[in-house]
Amino acid sequence: HIYIANIKMSAPVDIPSTIYWEGDVCVIGSGWSGMLAAKHCKEHGLKVRILEKSDYAGGVWKYIDTPGGVMASTQTTSSWSFTEISDFPLRPEDGLVTDFPKHDIVQNYLERYAAHNKLPEITSYNSSVVWVIKDSNNKFNIVTSDNKLYVSDKLVVSTGFLGNPRSKGFESLTKNYTGEIRHANTYKHVKDEHY
């Protein structure tokens, strides 16, 4: 049992008794903002761990043929000169042929950024967070789907807002609609007639 503000509650998972990792900062998500947060924490001498539910860095920029991530034709909506990380410029060999690059250019850039800053060394891939709570010592206890316990003084949540579709609450808007209803994260290819 966990006690929060003197209210006893049961965790939805069994909290492991052995700490797998303990440090200053735990970052949930290795997309753009999660990697930047981890890099800057490392630069300030903090012990950091990134927890990433997928097997890659870059967040939504990697095209996958299942729900989530970008469409096959996705490109940035901001120019590259505005988008690139200030201390990590895009190189000509990265393949930039337009000011608004496609998702694969962005994904490769983010993977190169992660490697350059040695972020894969501090990342636990395939680690979905299933429970987070502060303990009586005011530390974050983070439990992952592989039943590992991570403990940190600070927590950065960089999970984005595109990962999980929200479909509840729209029933009154669609009750008379008989067509197909799809969440945008399942839409992967634009049909030729839509161009």
PDB file of N, CA, C and O in Angstrom, residues 7-72:
ATOM      1  N   ILE A   7      -3.962   9.178   2.760  1.00  0.00           N
ATOM      2  CA  ILE A   7      -5.016   8.352   2.167  1.00  0.00           C
ATOM      3  C   ILE A   7      -4.347   7.054   1.703  1.00  0.00           C
ATOM      4  O   ILE A   7      -3.397   7.071   0.933  1.00  0.00           O
ATOM      5  N   LYS A   8      -4.830   5.953   2.193  1.00  0.00           N
ATOM      6  CA  LYS A   8      -4.250   4.662   1.828  1.00  0.00           C
ATOM      7  C   LYS A   8      -4.841   4.217   0.490  1.00  0.00           C
ATOM      8  O   LYS A   8      -6.051   4.254   0.293  1.00  0.00           O
ATOM      9  N   MET A   9      -3.967   3.834  -0.432  1.00  0.00           N
ATOM     10  CA  MET A   9      -4.451   3.330  -1.713  1.00  0.00           C
ATOM     11  C   MET A   9      -3.548   2.198  -2.172  1.00  0.00           C
ATOM     12  O   MET A   9      -2.380   2.152  -1.822  1.00  0.00           O
ATOM     13  N   SER A  10      -4.106   1.291  -2.926  1.00  0.00           N
ATOM     14  CA  SER A  10      -3.329   0.177  -3.453  1.00  0.00           C
ATOM     15  C   SER A  10      -2.815   0.542  -4.835  1.00  0.00           C
ATOM     16  O   SER A  10      -3.537   1.125  -5.648  1.00  0.00           O
ATOM     17  N   ALA A  11      -1.572   0.178  -5.095  1.00  0.00           N
ATOM     18  CA  ALA A  11      -1.004   0.387  -6.422  1.00  0.00           C
ATOM     19  C   ALA A  11      -1.633  -0.614  -7.380  1.00  0.00           C
ATOM     20  O   ALA A  11      -1.912  -1.740  -6.992  1.00  0.00           O
ATOM     21  N   PRO A  12      -1.858  -0.232  -8.645  1.00  0.00           N
ATOM     22  CA  PRO A  12      -2.446  -1.158  -9.612  1.00  0.00           C
ATOM     23  C   PRO A  12      -1.460  -2.254 -10.023  1.00  0.00           C
ATOM     24  O   PRO A  12      -1.824  -3.175 -10.716  1.00  0.00           O
ATOM     25  N   VAL A  13      -0.224  -2.124  -9.603  1.00  0.00           N
ATOM     26  CA  VAL A  13       0.799  -3.129  -9.886  1.00  0.00           C
ATOM     27  C   VAL A  13       1.540  -3.427  -8.588  1.00  0.00           C
ATOM     28  O   VAL A  13       1.498  -2.652  -7.648  1.00  0.00           O
ATOM     29  N   ASP A  14       2.213  -4.552  -8.559  1.00  0.00           N
ATOM     30  CA  ASP A  14       3.070  -4.852  -7.421  1.00  0.00           C
ATOM     31  C   ASP A  14       4.357  -4.055  -7.590  1.00  0.00           C
ATOM     32  O   ASP A  14       5.041  -4.182  -8.609  1.00  0.00           O
ATOM     33  N   ILE A  15       4.667  -3.236  -6.610  1.00  0.00           N
ATOM     34  CA  ILE A  15       5.895  -2.452  -6.682  1.00  0.00           C
ATOM     35  C   ILE A  15       7.053  -3.363  -6.302  1.00  0.00           C
ATOM     36  O   ILE A  15       7.038  -3.969  -5.229  1.00  0.00           O
ATOM     37  N   PRO A  16       8.033  -3.509  -7.206  1.00  0.00           N
ATOM     38  CA  PRO A  16       9.166  -4.390  -6.915  1.00  0.00           C
ATOM     39  C   PRO A  16       9.892  -3.952  -5.649  1.00  0.00           C
ATOM     40  O   PRO A  16       9.986  -2.765  -5.339  1.00  0.00           O
ATOM     41  N   SER A  17      10.416  -4.910  -4.923  1.00  0.00           N
ATOM     42  CA  SER A  17      11.125  -4.596  -3.683  1.00  0.00           C
ATOM     43  C   SER A  17      12.580  -4.204  -3.951  1.00  0.00           C
ATOM     44  O   SER A  17      13.216  -3.585  -3.104  1.00  0.00           O
ATOM     45  N   THR A  18      13.102  -4.547  -5.120  1.00  0.00           N
ATOM     46  CA  THR A  18      14.482  -4.228  -5.468  1.00  0.00           C
ATOM     47  C   THR A  18      14.513  -3.071  -6.453  1.00  0.00           C
ATOM     48  O   THR A  18      13.793  -3.078  -7.459  1.00  0.00           O
ATOM     49  N   ILE A  19      15.344  -2.093  -6.164  1.00  0.00           N
ATOM     50  CA  ILE A  19      15.496  -0.939  -7.062  1.00  0.00           C
ATOM     51  C   ILE A  19      16.419  -1.339  -8.213  1.00  0.00           C
ATOM     52  O   ILE A  19      17.548  -1.798  -7.989  1.00  0.00           O
ATOM     53  N   TYR A  20      15.939  -1.183  -9.436  1.00  0.00           N
ATOM     54  CA  TYR A  20      16.733  -1.496 -10.625  1.00  0.00           C
ATOM     55  C   TYR A  20      17.714  -0.363 -10.938  1.00  0.00           C
ATOM     56  O   TYR A  20      18.845  -0.596 -11.332  1.00  0.00           O
ATOM     57  N   TRP A  21      17.246   0.891 -10.792  1.00  0.00           N
ATOM     58  CA  TRP A  21      18.077   2.076 -11.056  1.00  0.00           C
ATOM     59  C   TRP A  21      17.644   3.180 -10.110  1.00  0.00           C
ATOM     60  O   TRP A  21      16.460   3.342  -9.841  1.00  0.00           O
ATOM     61  N   GLU A  22      18.609   3.963  -9.628  1.00  0.00           N
ATOM     62  CA  GLU A  22      18.299   5.121  -8.788  1.00  0.00           C
ATOM     63  C   GLU A  22      19.214   6.267  -9.195  1.00  0.00           C
ATOM     64  O   GLU A  22      20.406   6.065  -9.429  1.00  0.00           O
ATOM     65  N   GLY A  23      18.640   7.457  -9.288  1.00  0.00           N
ATOM     66  CA  GLY A  23      19.435   8.611  -9.682  1.00  0.00           C
ATOM     67  C   GLY A  23      18.716   9.920  -9.448  1.00  0.00           C
ATOM     68  O   GLY A  23      17.729   9.984  -8.712  1.00  0.00           O
ATOM     69  N   ASP A  24      19.233  10.948 -10.118  1.00  0.00           N
ATOM     70  CA  ASP A  24      18.701  12.299  -9.929  1.00  0.00           C
ATOM     71  C   ASP A  24      17.422  12.555 -10.717  1.00  0.00           C
ATOM     72  O   ASP A  24      16.466  13.124 -10.201  1.00  0.00           O
ATOM     73  N   VAL A  25      17.431  12.156 -12.004  1.00  0.00           N
ATOM     74  CA  VAL A  25      16.317  12.501 -12.890  1.00  0.00           C
ATOM     75  C   VAL A  25      15.944  11.302 -13.751  1.00  0.00           C
ATOM     76  O   VAL A  25      16.805  10.670 -14.362  1.00  0.00           O
ATOM     77  N   CYS A  26      14.661  11.014 -13.812  1.00  0.00           N
ATOM     78  CA  CYS A  26      14.144  10.009 -14.734  1.00  0.00           C
ATOM     79  C   CYS A  26      13.306  10.754 -15.773  1.00  0.00           C
ATOM     80  O   CYS A  26      12.490  11.608 -15.423  1.00  0.00           O
ATOM     81  N   VAL A  27      13.543  10.459 -17.040  1.00  0.00           N
ATOM     82  CA  VAL A  27      12.820  11.081 -18.151  1.00  0.00           C
ATOM     83  C   VAL A  27      11.973  10.006 -18.803  1.00  0.00           C
ATOM     84  O   VAL A  27      12.490   8.961 -19.214  1.00  0.00           O
ATOM     85  N   ILE A  28      10.674  10.254 -18.899  1.00  0.00           N
ATOM     86  CA  ILE A  28       9.784   9.308 -19.575  1.00  0.00           C
ATOM     87  C   ILE A  28       9.577   9.812 -20.999  1.00  0.00           C
ATOM     88  O   ILE A  28       9.002  10.867 -21.212  1.00  0.00           O
ATOM     89  N   GLY A  29      10.083   9.052 -21.965  1.00  0.00           N
ATOM     90  CA  GLY A  29       9.947   9.394 -23.384  1.00  0.00           C
ATOM     91  C   GLY A  29      11.257   9.847 -23.996  1.00  0.00           C
ATOM     92  O   GLY A  29      11.938  10.711 -23.443  1.00  0.00           O
ATOM     93  N   SER A  30      11.619   9.249 -25.119  1.00  0.00           N
ATOM     94  CA  SER A  30      12.860   9.638 -25.789  1.00  0.00           C
ATOM     95  C   SER A  30      12.587  10.266 -27.146  1.00  0.00           C
ATOM     96  O   SER A  30      13.300  10.049 -28.120  1.00  0.00           O
ATOM     97  N   GLY A  31      11.531  11.060 -27.194  1.00  0.00           N
ATOM     98  CA  GLY A  31      11.289  11.872 -28.374  1.00  0.00           C
ATOM     99  C   GLY A  31      12.134  13.134 -28.283  1.00  0.00           C
ATOM    100  O   GLY A  31      13.073  13.238 -27.489  1.00  0.00           O
ATOM    101  N   TRP A  32      11.794  14.098 -29.080  1.00  0.00           N
ATOM    102  CA  TRP A  32      12.560  15.341 -29.181  1.00  0.00           C
ATOM    103  C   TRP A  32      12.787  15.977 -27.812  1.00  0.00           C
ATOM    104  O   TRP A  32      13.921  16.225 -27.408  1.00  0.00           O
ATOM    105  N   SER A  33      11.717  16.242 -27.074  1.00  0.00           N
ATOM    106  CA  SER A  33      11.865  16.964 -25.802  1.00  0.00           C
ATOM    107  C   SER A  33      12.493  16.105 -24.718  1.00  0.00           C
ATOM    108  O   SER A  33      13.259  16.600 -23.892  1.00  0.00           O
ATOM    109  N   GLY A  34      12.207  14.804 -24.702  1.00  0.00           N
ATOM    110  CA  GLY A  34      12.810  13.929 -23.715  1.00  0.00           C
ATOM    111  C   GLY A  34      14.320  13.844 -23.881  1.00  0.00           C
ATOM    112  O   GLY A  34      15.076  13.882 -22.908  1.00  0.00           O
ATOM    113  N   MET A  35      14.771  13.745 -25.142  1.00  0.00           N
ATOM    114  CA  MET A  35      16.215  13.681 -25.388  1.00  0.00           C
ATOM    115  C   MET A  35      16.902  14.991 -25.010  1.00  0.00           C
ATOM    116  O   MET A  35      17.984  14.983 -24.420  1.00  0.00           O
ATOM    117  N   LEU A  36      16.282  16.118 -25.337  1.00  0.00           N
ATOM    118  CA  LEU A  36      16.875  17.409 -24.972  1.00  0.00           C
ATOM    119  C   LEU A  36      16.948  17.566 -23.457  1.00  0.00           C
ATOM    120  O   LEU A  36      17.968  18.014 -22.920  1.00  0.00           O
ATOM    121  N   ALA A  37      15.890  17.165 -22.760  1.00  0.00           N
ATOM    122  CA  ALA A  37      15.890  17.259 -21.292  1.00  0.00           C
ATOM    123  C   ALA A  37      17.008  16.402 -20.708  1.00  0.00           C
ATOM    124  O   ALA A  37      17.764  16.856 -19.836  1.00  0.00           O
ATOM    125  N   ALA A  38      17.137  15.177 -21.179  1.00  0.00           N
ATOM    126  CA  ALA A  38      18.161  14.269 -20.664  1.00  0.00           C
ATOM    127  C   ALA A  38      19.562  14.793 -20.955  1.00  0.00           C
ATOM    128  O   ALA A  38      20.447  14.756 -20.086  1.00  0.00           O
ATOM    129  N   LYS A  39      19.769  15.297 -22.153  1.00  0.00           N
ATOM    130  CA  LYS A  39      21.088  15.824 -22.530  1.00  0.00           C
ATOM    131  C   LYS A  39      21.487  16.976 -21.619  1.00  0.00           C
ATOM    132  O   LYS A  39      22.612  17.047 -21.121  1.00  0.00           O
ATOM    133  N   HIS A  40      20.576  17.899 -21.381  1.00  0.00           N
ATOM    134  CA  HIS A  40      20.899  19.054 -20.540  1.00  0.00           C
ATOM    135  C   HIS A  40      21.091  18.660 -19.075  1.00  0.00           C
ATOM    136  O   HIS A  40      21.954  19.220 -18.394  1.00  0.00           O
ATOM    137  N   CYS A  41      20.319  17.697 -18.607  1.00  0.00           N
ATOM    138  CA  CYS A  41      20.530  17.205 -17.234  1.00  0.00           C
ATOM    139  C   CYS A  41      21.911  16.573 -17.109  1.00  0.00           C
ATOM    140  O   CYS A  41      22.629  16.806 -16.136  1.00  0.00           O
ATOM    141  N   LYS A  42      22.295  15.767 -18.097  1.00  0.00           N
ATOM    142  CA  LYS A  42      23.626  15.147 -18.092  1.00  0.00           C
ATOM    143  C   LYS A  42      24.718  16.209 -18.069  1.00  0.00           C
ATOM    144  O   LYS A  42      25.702  16.079 -17.345  1.00  0.00           O
ATOM    145  N   GLU A  43      24.537  17.256 -18.878  1.00  0.00           N
ATOM    146  CA  GLU A  43      25.540  18.326 -18.947  1.00  0.00           C
ATOM    147  C   GLU A  43      25.729  19.017 -17.602  1.00  0.00           C
ATOM    148  O   GLU A  43      26.774  19.580 -17.340  1.00  0.00           O
ATOM    149  N   HIS A  44      24.704  18.991 -16.773  1.00  0.00           N
ATOM    150  CA  HIS A  44      24.784  19.605 -15.445  1.00  0.00           C
ATOM    151  C   HIS A  44      25.201  18.596 -14.370  1.00  0.00           C
ATOM    152  O   HIS A  44      25.043  18.857 -13.176  1.00  0.00           O
ATOM    153  N   GLY A  45      25.693  17.444 -14.802  1.00  0.00           N
ATOM    154  CA  GLY A  45      26.246  16.471 -13.871  1.00  0.00           C
ATOM    155  C   GLY A  45      25.242  15.596 -13.152  1.00  0.00           C
ATOM    156  O   GLY A  45      25.583  14.944 -12.164  1.00  0.00           O
ATOM    157  N   LEU A  46      24.011  15.580 -13.639  1.00  0.00           N
ATOM    158  CA  LEU A  46      22.990  14.770 -12.990  1.00  0.00           C
ATOM    159  C   LEU A  46      22.996  13.346 -13.539  1.00  0.00           C
ATOM    160  O   LEU A  46      23.289  13.126 -14.714  1.00  0.00           O
ATOM    161  N   LYS A  47      22.675  12.401 -12.684  1.00  0.00           N
ATOM    162  CA  LYS A  47      22.537  11.007 -13.106  1.00  0.00           C
ATOM    163  C   LYS A  47      21.126  10.859 -13.667  1.00  0.00           C
ATOM    164  O   LYS A  47      20.138  11.070 -12.957  1.00  0.00           O
ATOM    165  N   VAL A  48      21.049  10.473 -14.959  1.00  0.00           N
ATOM    166  CA  VAL A  48      19.780  10.487 -15.693  1.00  0.00           C
ATOM    167  C   VAL A  48      19.490   9.108 -16.275  1.00  0.00           C
ATOM    168  O   VAL A  48      20.400   8.400 -16.722  1.00  0.00           O
ATOM    169  N   ARG A  49      18.210   8.772 -16.336  1.00  0.00           N
ATOM    170  CA  ARG A  49      17.754   7.563 -17.025  1.00  0.00           C
ATOM    171  C   ARG A  49      16.543   7.943 -17.859  1.00  0.00           C
ATOM    172  O   ARG A  49      15.628   8.622 -17.391  1.00  0.00           O
ATOM    173  N   ILE A  50      16.535   7.512 -19.127  1.00  0.00           N
ATOM    174  CA  ILE A  50      15.384   7.706 -20.016  1.00  0.00           C
ATOM    175  C   ILE A  50      14.632   6.379 -20.095  1.00  0.00           C
ATOM    176  O   ILE A  50      15.243   5.327 -20.295  1.00  0.00           O
ATOM    177  N   LEU A  51      13.327   6.427 -19.957  1.00  0.00           N
ATOM    178  CA  LEU A  51      12.472   5.251 -20.134  1.00  0.00           C
ATOM    179  C   LEU A  51      11.669   5.444 -21.416  1.00  0.00           C
ATOM    180  O   LEU A  51      10.951   6.434 -21.559  1.00  0.00           O
ATOM    181  N   GLU A  52      11.805   4.529 -22.344  1.00  0.00           N
ATOM    182  CA  GLU A  52      11.149   4.640 -23.652  1.00  0.00           C
ATOM    183  C   GLU A  52      10.361   3.364 -23.929  1.00  0.00           C
ATOM    184  O   GLU A  52      10.904   2.259 -23.844  1.00  0.00           O
ATOM    185  N   LYS A  53       9.076   3.533 -24.273  1.00  0.00           N
ATOM    186  CA  LYS A  53       8.224   2.354 -24.485  1.00  0.00           C
ATOM    187  C   LYS A  53       8.529   1.614 -25.785  1.00  0.00           C
ATOM    188  O   LYS A  53       8.262   0.424 -25.893  1.00  0.00           O
ATOM    189  N   SER A  54       9.096   2.284 -26.767  1.00  0.00           N
ATOM    190  CA  SER A  54       9.413   1.613 -28.026  1.00  0.00           C
ATOM    191  C   SER A  54      10.868   1.143 -28.023  1.00  0.00           C
ATOM    192  O   SER A  54      11.562   1.263 -27.021  1.00  0.00           O
ATOM    193  N   ASP A  55      11.301   0.650 -29.163  1.00  0.00           N
ATOM    194  CA  ASP A  55      12.684   0.183 -29.256  1.00  0.00           C
ATOM    195  C   ASP A  55      13.574   1.168 -30.009  1.00  0.00           C
ATOM    196  O   ASP A  55      14.626   0.797 -30.513  1.00  0.00           O
ATOM    197  N   TYR A  56      13.155   2.426 -30.072  1.00  0.00           N
ATOM    198  CA  TYR A  56      13.921   3.446 -30.801  1.00  0.00           C
ATOM    199  C   TYR A  56      13.720   4.819 -30.165  1.00  0.00           C
ATOM    200  O   TYR A  56      12.757   5.056 -29.450  1.00  0.00           O
ATOM    201  N   ALA A  57      14.666   5.702 -30.446  1.00  0.00           N
ATOM    202  CA  ALA A  57      14.548   7.107 -30.032  1.00  0.00           C
ATOM    203  C   ALA A  57      13.864   7.891 -31.156  1.00  0.00           C
ATOM    204  O   ALA A  57      13.837   7.456 -32.298  1.00  0.00           O
ATOM    205  N   GLY A  58      13.339   9.041 -30.819  1.00  0.00           N
ATOM    206  CA  GLY A  58      12.768   9.905 -31.847  1.00  0.00           C
ATOM    207  C   GLY A  58      11.279  10.122 -31.742  1.00  0.00           C
ATOM    208  O   GLY A  58      10.713  10.960 -32.429  1.00  0.00           O
ATOM    209  N   GLY A  59      10.627   9.365 -30.900  1.00  0.00           N
ATOM    210  CA  GLY A  59       9.192   9.584 -30.691  1.00  0.00           C
ATOM    211  C   GLY A  59       8.356   9.367 -31.937  1.00  0.00           C
ATOM    212  O   GLY A  59       8.548   8.396 -32.662  1.00  0.00           O
ATOM    213  N   VAL A  60       7.451  10.296 -32.198  1.00  0.00           N
ATOM    214  CA  VAL A  60       6.488  10.146 -33.290  1.00  0.00           C
ATOM    215  C   VAL A  60       7.103  10.286 -34.673  1.00  0.00           C
ATOM    216  O   VAL A  60       6.432  10.029 -35.663  1.00  0.00           O
ATOM    217  N   TRP A  61       8.358  10.683 -34.783  1.00  0.00           N
ATOM    218  CA  TRP A  61       8.943  10.929 -36.098  1.00  0.00           C
ATOM    219  C   TRP A  61       9.276   9.666 -36.869  1.00  0.00           C
ATOM    220  O   TRP A  61       9.488   9.696 -38.067  1.00  0.00           O
ATOM    221  N   LYS A  62       9.336   8.529 -36.227  1.00  0.00           N
ATOM    222  CA  LYS A  62       9.626   7.281 -36.938  1.00  0.00           C
ATOM    223  C   LYS A  62       8.336   6.749 -37.543  1.00  0.00           C
ATOM    224  O   LYS A  62       7.341   6.561 -36.849  1.00  0.00           O
ATOM    225  N   TYR A  63       8.380   6.476 -38.832  1.00  0.00           N
ATOM    226  CA  TYR A  63       7.213   5.885 -39.490  1.00  0.00           C
ATOM    227  C   TYR A  63       7.110   4.418 -39.099  1.00  0.00           C
ATOM    228  O   TYR A  63       8.074   3.663 -39.203  1.00  0.00           O
ATOM    229  N   ILE A  64       5.950   4.028 -38.616  1.00  0.00           N
ATOM    230  CA  ILE A  64       5.643   2.626 -38.367  1.00  0.00           C
ATOM    231  C   ILE A  64       4.294   2.360 -39.022  1.00  0.00           C
ATOM    232  O   ILE A  64       3.457   3.254 -39.117  1.00  0.00           O
ATOM    233  N   ASP A  65       4.104   1.161 -39.496  1.00  0.00           N
ATOM    234  CA  ASP A  65       2.892   0.848 -40.260  1.00  0.00           C
ATOM    235  C   ASP A  65       1.715   0.465 -39.365  1.00  0.00           C
ATOM    236  O   ASP A  65       0.699   0.027 -39.847  1.00  0.00           O
ATOM    237  N   THR A  66       1.880   0.628 -38.066  1.00  0.00           N
ATOM    238  CA  THR A  66       0.802   0.360 -37.119  1.00  0.00           C
ATOM    239  C   THR A  66       0.360   1.692 -36.520  1.00  0.00           C
ATOM    240  O   THR A  66       1.037   2.705 -36.707  1.00  0.00           O
ATOM    241  N   PRO A  67      -0.758   1.737 -35.811  1.00  0.00           N
ATOM    242  CA  PRO A  67      -1.202   3.014 -35.234  1.00  0.00           C
ATOM    243  C   PRO A  67      -0.126   3.678 -34.381  1.00  0.00           C
ATOM    244  O   PRO A  67       0.599   3.028 -33.644  1.00  0.00           O
ATOM    245  N   GLY A  68      -0.056   4.981 -34.515  1.00  0.00           N
ATOM    246  CA  GLY A  68       0.949   5.780 -33.816  1.00  0.00           C
ATOM    247  C   GLY A  68       1.981   6.288 -34.798  1.00  0.00           C
ATOM    248  O   GLY A  68       2.089   5.804 -35.917  1.00  0.00           O
ATOM    249  N   GLY A  69       2.724   7.269 -34.404  1.00  0.00           N
ATOM    250  CA  GLY A  69       3.753   7.812 -35.286  1.00  0.00           C
ATOM    251  C   GLY A  69       3.172   8.626 -36.423  1.00  0.00           C
ATOM    252  O   GLY A  69       2.002   8.991 -36.435  1.00  0.00           O
ATOM    253  N   VAL A  70       4.015   8.882 -37.400  1.00  0.00           N
ATOM    254  CA  VAL A  70       3.663   9.765 -38.502  1.00  0.00           C
ATOM    255  C   VAL A  70       3.063   9.018 -39.687  1.00  0.00           C
ATOM    256  O   VAL A  70       3.171   7.801 -39.787  1.00  0.00           O
ATOM    257  N   MET A  71       2.471   9.775 -40.590  1.00  0.00           N
ATOM    258  CA  MET A  71       2.021   9.229 -41.870  1.00  0.00           C
ATOM    259  C   MET A  71       3.237   9.079 -42.784  1.00  0.00           C
ATOM    260  O   MET A  71       4.268   9.708 -42.574  1.00  0.00           O
ATOM    261  N   ALA A  72       3.103   8.300 -43.821  1.00  0.00           N
ATOM    262  CA  ALA A  72       4.207   8.074 -44.763  1.00  0.00           C
ATOM    263  C   ALA A  72       4.644   9.373 -45.439  1.00  0.00           C
ATOM    264  O   ALA A  72       5.803   9.523 -45.813  1.00  0.00           O
TER     265      ALA A  72
END
